[in-house]
Amino acid sequence: MTATCSRSSTSCGTRGAQAISFNGERILSTSEVRCAGSVVMVNGKRFAAPFIIYAIGDPTTLYNALTMRGGVVDVLSQWKINVTVQMSEKLLIEKYTGTIPTDYLSTPTATGEEGSEG
């Protein structure tokens, strides 16, 4: 299930999702999605079923990405896991409220090259 959890957020992200959440937890490009038994961890937080994934983007494109043959819905249904995909005209995904590590960030120099301190 680990691959499928990551795969569903990746499927949405690579198909033009502008924002994604997993059980209310905003997924960023740096988010880690892991499965430990029946629990899924996102950004270090643990979630148990049922799992609800929201994605903002073109509804038709996202729907087709999830329901295509060999896609997330197809794989989960082979495991007898019930999946419902719904399109909606309005959806709100809350902003990320955690901290983002900045250990490897630097300020660009005036020449446009990446700067270094010192």
Backbone as a chain_set.jsonl record, in Angstrom:
{"seq": "MTATCSRSSTSCGTRGAQAISFNGERILSTSEVRCAGSVVMVNGKRFAAPFIIYAIGDPTTLYNALTMRGGVVDVLSQWKINVTVQMSEKLLIEKYTGTIPTDYLSTPTATGEEGSEG", "coords": {"N": [[0.824, -1.192, 0.0], [2.134, 1.159, 0.424], [3.353, 2.127, -1.933], [1.054, 2.736, -3.369], [-0.202, 4.747, -1.872], [1.655, 6.856, -2.086], [1.626, 6.944, -4.82], [-0.948, 7.85, -5.489], [-0.941, 10.554, -4.681], [1.169, 11.399, -6.255], [0.152, 10.879, -8.806], [-1.895, 12.769, -8.969], [-0.402, 15.114, -8.642], [1.362, 15.11, -10.854], [-0.424, 15.396, -12.839], [-1.279, 17.961, -12.935], [-2.373, 18.988, -10.55], [-2.978, 21.637, -8.397], [-3.014, 21.882, -5.691], [-2.893, 19.542, -2.997], [-4.347, 17.415, -0.571], [-4.192, 15.123, 2.155], [-6.316, 13.44, 4.106], [-6.839, 15.933, 5.254], [-4.305, 16.982, 5.681], [-2.021, 19.063, 4.24], [-0.233, 18.442, 1.302], [3.031, 18.867, 0.269], [5.74, 19.598, -2.051], [7.882, 18.606, -0.715], [6.865, 16.793, 1.036], [6.598, 13.736, 2.86], [5.177, 10.668, 2.235], [4.169, 7.847, 3.78], [3.488, 4.38, 4.418], [2.507, 2.412, 7.124], [1.653, -0.496, 7.93], [-1.741, -0.468, 8.557], [-1.814, 2.21, 8.785], [-1.233, 5.48, 7.56], [1.391, 7.731, 7.078], [1.848, 11.17, 6.857], [3.799, 13.936, 6.366], [4.918, 13.387, 8.848], [2.722, 12.945, 10.474], [0.25, 10.708, 11.716], [-2.29, 8.767, 10.158], [-5.364, 7.025, 10.093], [-7.588, 4.773, 8.34], [-10.868, 5.878, 7.332], [-9.371, 7.041, 4.25], [-9.051, 10.21, 2.847], [-8.524, 11.97, 0.011], [-7.916, 15.074, -1.341], [-7.768, 17.098, -4.244], [-6.872, 19.945, -6.054], [-7.464, 21.183, -9.22], [-7.723, 20.749, -12.784], [-10.762, 19.212, -13.095], [-11.565, 17.059, -14.835], [-9.148, 16.114, -15.935], [-7.772, 15.293, -13.596], [-9.556, 13.332, -12.633], [-9.467, 11.461, -14.752], [-6.761, 10.723, -14.552], [-6.672, 9.338, -12.15], [-8.515, 7.249, -12.523], [-7.738, 5.788, -14.731], [-6.829, 2.847, -16.633], [-4.819, 0.656, -14.849], [-4.217, 2.603, -13.111], [-4.448, 4.361, -9.926], [-7.038, 3.836, -8.77], [-7.745, 1.494, -10.115], [-5.707, -0.292, -9.282], [-6.129, -0.338, -6.476], [-8.714, -1.394, -6.396], [-8.245, -3.986, -7.21], [-7.223, -5.023, -4.927], [-9.453, -5.238, -3.481], [-10.282, -2.89, -2.265], [-12.41, -0.28, -1.6], [-12.975, 2.532, -3.552], [-13.891, 5.869, -4.069], [-14.302, 8.33, -6.438], [-14.819, 11.685, -6.857], [-15.879, 14.545, -8.673], [-15.704, 18.038, -8.174], [-16.935, 21.368, -8.123], [-16.178, 23.357, -6.358], [-13.689, 23.625, -3.907], [-11.799, 23.645, -0.95], [-8.565, 23.684, 0.195], [-6.691, 23.653, 2.999], [-3.949, 25.78, 4.026], [-0.491, 24.826, 4.479], [0.657, 24.279, 7.717], [2.878, 23.564, 9.105], [6.465, 23.464, 9.729], [9.059, 24.297, 7.418], [12.06, 22.889, 6.502], [15.01, 24.78, 6.132], [17.676, 24.375, 5.771], [19.382, 24.026, 3.554], [19.029, 26.163, 1.893], [19.885, 29.134, 0.107], [20.7, 32.595, -0.439], [20.282, 34.179, -3.533], [22.858, 35.742, -5.504], [23.591, 39.057, -6.808], [24.281, 38.646, -9.452], [22.752, 36.6, -10.258], [23.602, 34.069, -9.782], [23.733, 31.267, -7.558], [24.142, 32.154, -4.267], [26.594, 32.178, -1.645], [27.177, 32.006, 1.819], [29.281, 34.32, 3.474]], "CA": [[0.0, 0.0, 0.0], [3.009, 2.327, 0.442], [3.487, 2.654, -3.284], [-0.222, 3.275, -3.81], [-0.412, 6.027, -1.182], [2.509, 7.832, -2.759], [1.227, 6.99, -6.22], [-2.149, 8.664, -5.662], [-0.568, 11.967, -4.628], [2.001, 11.665, -7.421], [-0.731, 10.922, -9.972], [-2.565, 14.078, -8.969], [0.599, 16.169, -8.826], [1.899, 15.123, -12.205], [-1.526, 15.692, -13.753], [-1.645, 19.362, -12.849], [-3.015, 19.426, -9.314], [-2.354, 22.831, -7.832], [-2.933, 21.629, -4.251], [-3.322, 18.196, -2.632], [-4.344, 17.126, 0.867], [-4.463, 13.738, 2.545], [-7.005, 13.523, 5.401], [-6.723, 17.288, 5.77], [-2.906, 17.415, 5.773], [-1.557, 19.586, 2.958], [0.948, 17.774, 0.766], [3.965, 19.759, -0.427], [6.722, 18.862, -2.854], [8.829, 17.996, 0.218], [6.143, 15.902, 1.955], [6.862, 12.308, 2.815], [3.973, 9.862, 2.418], [4.594, 6.472, 4.054], [2.475, 3.482, 4.937], [2.996, 1.492, 8.149], [0.484, -1.339, 8.198], [-2.988, 0.173, 8.144], [-1.673, 3.639, 9.075], [-0.453, 6.247, 6.588], [2.033, 8.901, 7.671], [2.067, 12.291, 5.948], [4.467, 15.022, 7.093], [5.156, 12.944, 10.218], [1.465, 12.741, 11.195], [-0.335, 9.394, 11.456], [-3.701, 8.752, 9.781], [-5.987, 5.717, 9.884], [-8.702, 4.786, 7.385], [-10.845, 6.036, 5.871], [-8.461, 8.04, 3.705], [-9.698, 11.147, 1.938], [-7.532, 12.774, -0.717], [-8.477, 16.162, -2.127], [-6.829, 17.71, -5.183], [-7.414, 21.075, -6.811], [-6.929, 21.245, -10.574], [-8.755, 20.47, -13.78], [-11.464, 18.014, -12.614], [-11.562, 15.958, -15.808], [-7.778, 15.592, -16.012], [-7.483, 14.57, -12.354], [-10.411, 12.144, -12.622], [-8.912, 10.498, -15.708], [-5.474, 10.239, -14.045], [-6.914, 8.378, -11.072], [-9.359, 6.119, -12.93], [-7.266, 5.11, -15.936], [-6.434, 1.451, -16.463], [-3.503, 0.576, -14.217], [-4.082, 3.745, -12.211], [-4.639, 4.158, -8.496], [-8.332, 3.194, -8.498], [-7.665, 0.14, -10.657], [-4.846, -1.096, -8.411], [-6.792, -0.53, -5.187], [-9.873, -2.283, -6.558], [-7.722, -5.35, -7.286], [-7.031, -5.431, -3.533], [-10.796, -5.184, -2.879], [-10.419, -1.654, -1.507], [-13.41, 0.566, -2.219], [-12.517, 3.896, -3.83], [-14.865, 6.738, -4.707], [-13.708, 9.543, -6.997], [-15.859, 12.659, -7.156], [-15.46, 15.857, -9.16], [-16.412, 19.109, -7.486], [-16.648, 22.697, -8.658], [-15.558, 24.176, -5.313], [-12.963, 22.846, -2.917], [-10.821, 24.425, -0.207], [-7.511, 22.928, 0.86], [-6.034, 24.56, 3.94], [-2.512, 25.97, 3.84], [0.396, 24.023, 5.319], [0.951, 25.034, 8.931], [4.105, 23.064, 9.726], [7.701, 24.183, 9.384], [9.787, 23.784, 6.256], [13.488, 23.021, 6.748], [15.702, 25.696, 5.216], [19.106, 24.14, 5.967], [20.156, 24.054, 2.319], [18.654, 27.321, 1.084], [20.811, 30.268, 0.128], [20.207, 33.772, -1.118], [20.99, 34.382, -4.803], [23.651, 36.964, -5.608], [23.097, 40.023, -7.787], [24.56, 38.147, -10.794], [21.822, 35.535, -10.59], [24.13, 32.788, -9.367], [23.414, 30.97, -6.186], [25.129, 32.749, -3.373], [27.033, 31.425, -0.481], [27.437, 32.918, 2.912], [30.678, 34.55, 3.789]], "C": [[0.865, 1.251, 0.0], [3.111, 2.944, -0.941], [2.192, 3.303, -3.747], [-0.523, 4.607, -3.145], [0.395, 7.121, -1.862], [2.056, 8.029, -4.198], [0.005, 7.868, -6.438], [-1.814, 10.145, -5.598], [0.31, 12.328, -5.814], [1.149, 11.764, -8.677], [-1.422, 12.264, -10.081], [-1.566, 15.185, -9.281], [1.127, 16.253, -10.24], [0.837, 15.417, -13.245], [-2.063, 17.1, -13.543], [-2.391, 19.794, -11.611], [-2.247, 20.607, -8.751], [-2.202, 22.714, -6.328], [-3.491, 20.242, -3.979], [-3.331, 18.103, -1.113], [-4.717, 15.674, 1.086], [-5.039, 13.79, 3.952], [-6.797, 14.88, 6.064], [-5.31, 17.809, 5.893], [-2.424, 17.821, 4.39], [-0.28, 18.871, 2.544], [1.752, 18.785, -0.04], [4.909, 18.925, -1.283], [7.738, 18.16, -1.962], [8.166, 17.016, 1.174], [6.553, 14.452, 1.755], [5.559, 11.581, 3.113], [4.43, 8.418, 2.586], [3.45, 5.678, 4.632], [3.129, 2.553, 5.948], [1.813, 0.631, 8.578], [-0.769, -0.669, 7.681], [-2.962, 1.682, 8.389], [-0.816, 4.294, 7.989], [0.11, 7.46, 7.312], [2.283, 9.938, 6.586], [2.651, 13.43, 6.773], [4.66, 14.672, 8.566], [3.908, 12.737, 11.048], [0.847, 11.426, 10.758], [-1.828, 9.512, 11.171], [-4.161, 7.318, 9.577], [-7.144, 5.879, 8.903], [-9.957, 5.308, 8.064], [-9.914, 7.163, 5.448], [-9.204, 8.906, 2.709], [-8.617, 12.029, 1.321], [-8.277, 13.812, -1.534], [-7.389, 16.714, -3.039], [-7.542, 18.821, -5.935], [-6.697, 21.135, -8.153], [-8.065, 21.025, -11.546], [-9.455, 19.165, -13.405], [-11.398, 16.824, -13.562], [-10.183, 15.311, -15.89], [-7.44, 14.771, -14.778], [-8.291, 13.279, -12.274], [-9.833, 11.062, -13.539], [-7.587, 9.923, -15.222], [-5.673, 9.166, -12.982], [-7.642, 7.127, -11.534], [-8.872, 5.388, -14.173], [-6.859, 3.672, -15.616], [-5.004, 1.403, -15.926], [-3.245, 1.727, -13.256], [-4.401, 3.366, -10.771], [-5.938, 3.412, -8.189], [-8.317, 1.746, -8.962], [-6.853, -0.769, -9.734], [-5.528, -1.368, -7.071], [-7.989, -1.465, -5.296], [-9.426, -3.738, -6.691], [-7.474, -5.911, -5.892], [-8.34, -5.407, -2.757], [-10.957, -3.978, -1.942], [-11.355, -0.733, -2.27], [-12.889, 1.998, -2.353], [-13.64, 4.652, -4.525], [-14.139, 7.985, -5.181], [-14.842, 10.472, -7.384], [-15.225, 13.939, -7.686], [-16.307, 16.908, -8.466], [-16.011, 20.44, -8.099], [-15.936, 23.589, -7.648], [-14.918, 23.274, -4.273], [-11.941, 23.754, -2.254], [-9.839, 23.471, 0.444], [-6.741, 23.926, 1.711], [-4.536, 24.646, 3.658], [-1.738, 25.07, 4.797], [0.788, 24.853, 6.532], [2.211, 24.563, 9.643], [5.306, 23.937, 9.364], [8.371, 23.504, 8.206], [11.276, 23.978, 6.52], [14.158, 23.909, 5.699], [17.211, 25.524, 5.292], [19.94, 24.329, 4.701], [19.764, 25.192, 1.387], [19.721, 28.399, 1.187], [20.199, 31.405, -0.665], [20.975, 33.955, -2.418], [21.766, 35.702, -4.782], [23.071, 37.86, -6.685], [23.313, 39.533, -9.221], [23.629, 37.017, -11.207], [22.342, 34.158, -10.225], [23.739, 32.528, -7.933], [24.528, 31.48, -5.306], [25.544, 31.795, -2.284], [27.358, 32.428, 0.609], [28.933, 33.115, 3.067], [31.244, 35.482, 2.852]], "O": [[0.386, 2.317, -0.387], [2.97, 4.158, -1.094], [2.225, 4.316, -4.446], [-1.049, 5.512, -3.794], [-0.132, 8.188, -2.174], [2.096, 9.139, -4.728], [-0.085, 8.56, -7.452], [-2.351, 10.926, -6.385], [0.216, 13.44, -6.334], [1.387, 12.626, -9.522], [-1.522, 12.831, -11.169], [-1.844, 16.08, -10.079], [1.32, 17.347, -10.771], [1.157, 15.662, -14.408], [-3.192, 17.396, -13.936], [-2.994, 20.867, -11.606], [-1.021, 20.577, -8.644], [-1.346, 23.378, -5.742], [-4.438, 19.806, -4.633], [-2.446, 18.636, -0.443], [-5.458, 15.078, 0.305], [-4.332, 14.145, 4.896], [-6.605, 14.968, 7.276], [-5.127, 18.991, 6.187], [-2.421, 17.005, 3.469], [0.643, 18.715, 3.344], [1.221, 19.467, -0.917], [4.878, 17.695, -1.241], [8.392, 17.214, -2.403], [8.838, 16.459, 2.042], [6.818, 14.006, 0.638], [4.912, 11.846, 4.126], [5.002, 7.828, 1.67], [2.548, 6.232, 5.261], [4.178, 1.972, 5.673], [1.066, 0.997, 9.485], [-0.857, -0.337, 6.499], [-3.978, 2.355, 8.217], [0.192, 3.735, 7.557], [-0.596, 8.133, 8.063], [2.851, 9.635, 5.536], [2.059, 13.843, 7.77], [4.578, 15.543, 9.432], [4.012, 12.386, 12.223], [0.905, 11.063, 9.583], [-2.544, 10.253, 11.844], [-3.462, 6.502, 8.978], [-7.619, 6.991, 8.668], [-10.085, 5.181, 9.282], [-9.696, 8.118, 6.194], [-9.904, 8.399, 1.831], [-7.895, 12.738, 2.022], [-9.16, 13.477, -2.323], [-6.223, 16.788, -2.649], [-8.673, 18.655, -6.393], [-5.468, 21.136, -8.209], [-9.236, 21.105, -11.175], [-8.817, 18.112, -13.394], [-11.193, 15.693, -13.12], [-10.074, 14.085, -15.913], [-6.885, 13.677, -14.89], [-7.757, 12.24, -11.885], [-9.724, 9.899, -13.151], [-7.312, 8.746, -15.455], [-4.919, 8.194, -12.928], [-7.41, 6.047, -10.991], [-9.532, 4.454, -14.629], [-6.581, 3.334, -14.465], [-4.099, 2.029, -16.478], [-2.173, 1.813, -12.657], [-4.599, 2.194, -10.45], [-5.928, 2.45, -7.421], [-8.827, 0.866, -8.268], [-7.27, -1.89, -9.44], [-5.509, -2.498, -6.583], [-8.248, -2.247, -4.381], [-10.174, -4.64, -6.312], [-7.508, -7.125, -5.69], [-8.348, -5.537, -1.533], [-11.683, -4.046, -0.95], [-11.127, -0.438, -3.444], [-12.422, 2.593, -1.382], [-14.263, 4.139, -5.455], [-13.434, 8.626, -4.402], [-15.727, 10.093, -8.151], [-14.172, 14.366, -7.213], [-17.489, 16.69, -8.203], [-14.875, 20.612, -8.541], [-15.176, 24.478, -8.032], [-15.513, 22.296, -3.819], [-11.287, 24.549, -2.929], [-10.237, 22.555, 1.163], [-6.208, 24.915, 1.206], [-3.935, 23.713, 3.125], [-2.276, 24.611, 5.805], [1.205, 26.002, 6.392], [2.571, 25.113, 10.684], [5.163, 25.007, 8.771], [8.263, 22.292, 8.024], [11.72, 25.105, 6.738], [13.882, 23.781, 4.506], [17.954, 26.432, 4.918], [21.093, 24.753, 4.781], [20.13, 25.183, 0.212], [20.372, 28.555, 2.22], [19.288, 31.198, -1.467], [22.204, 33.893, -2.414], [21.366, 36.657, -4.116], [22.153, 37.458, -7.399], [22.595, 39.963, -10.123], [23.686, 36.528, -12.336], [21.612, 33.173, -10.34], [23.446, 33.457, -7.18], [25.709, 31.26, -5.576], [24.924, 30.758, -2.049], [27.764, 33.558, 0.336], [29.734, 32.211, 2.827], [32.426, 35.812, 2.946]]}, "num_chains": 1, "name": "protein.A"}
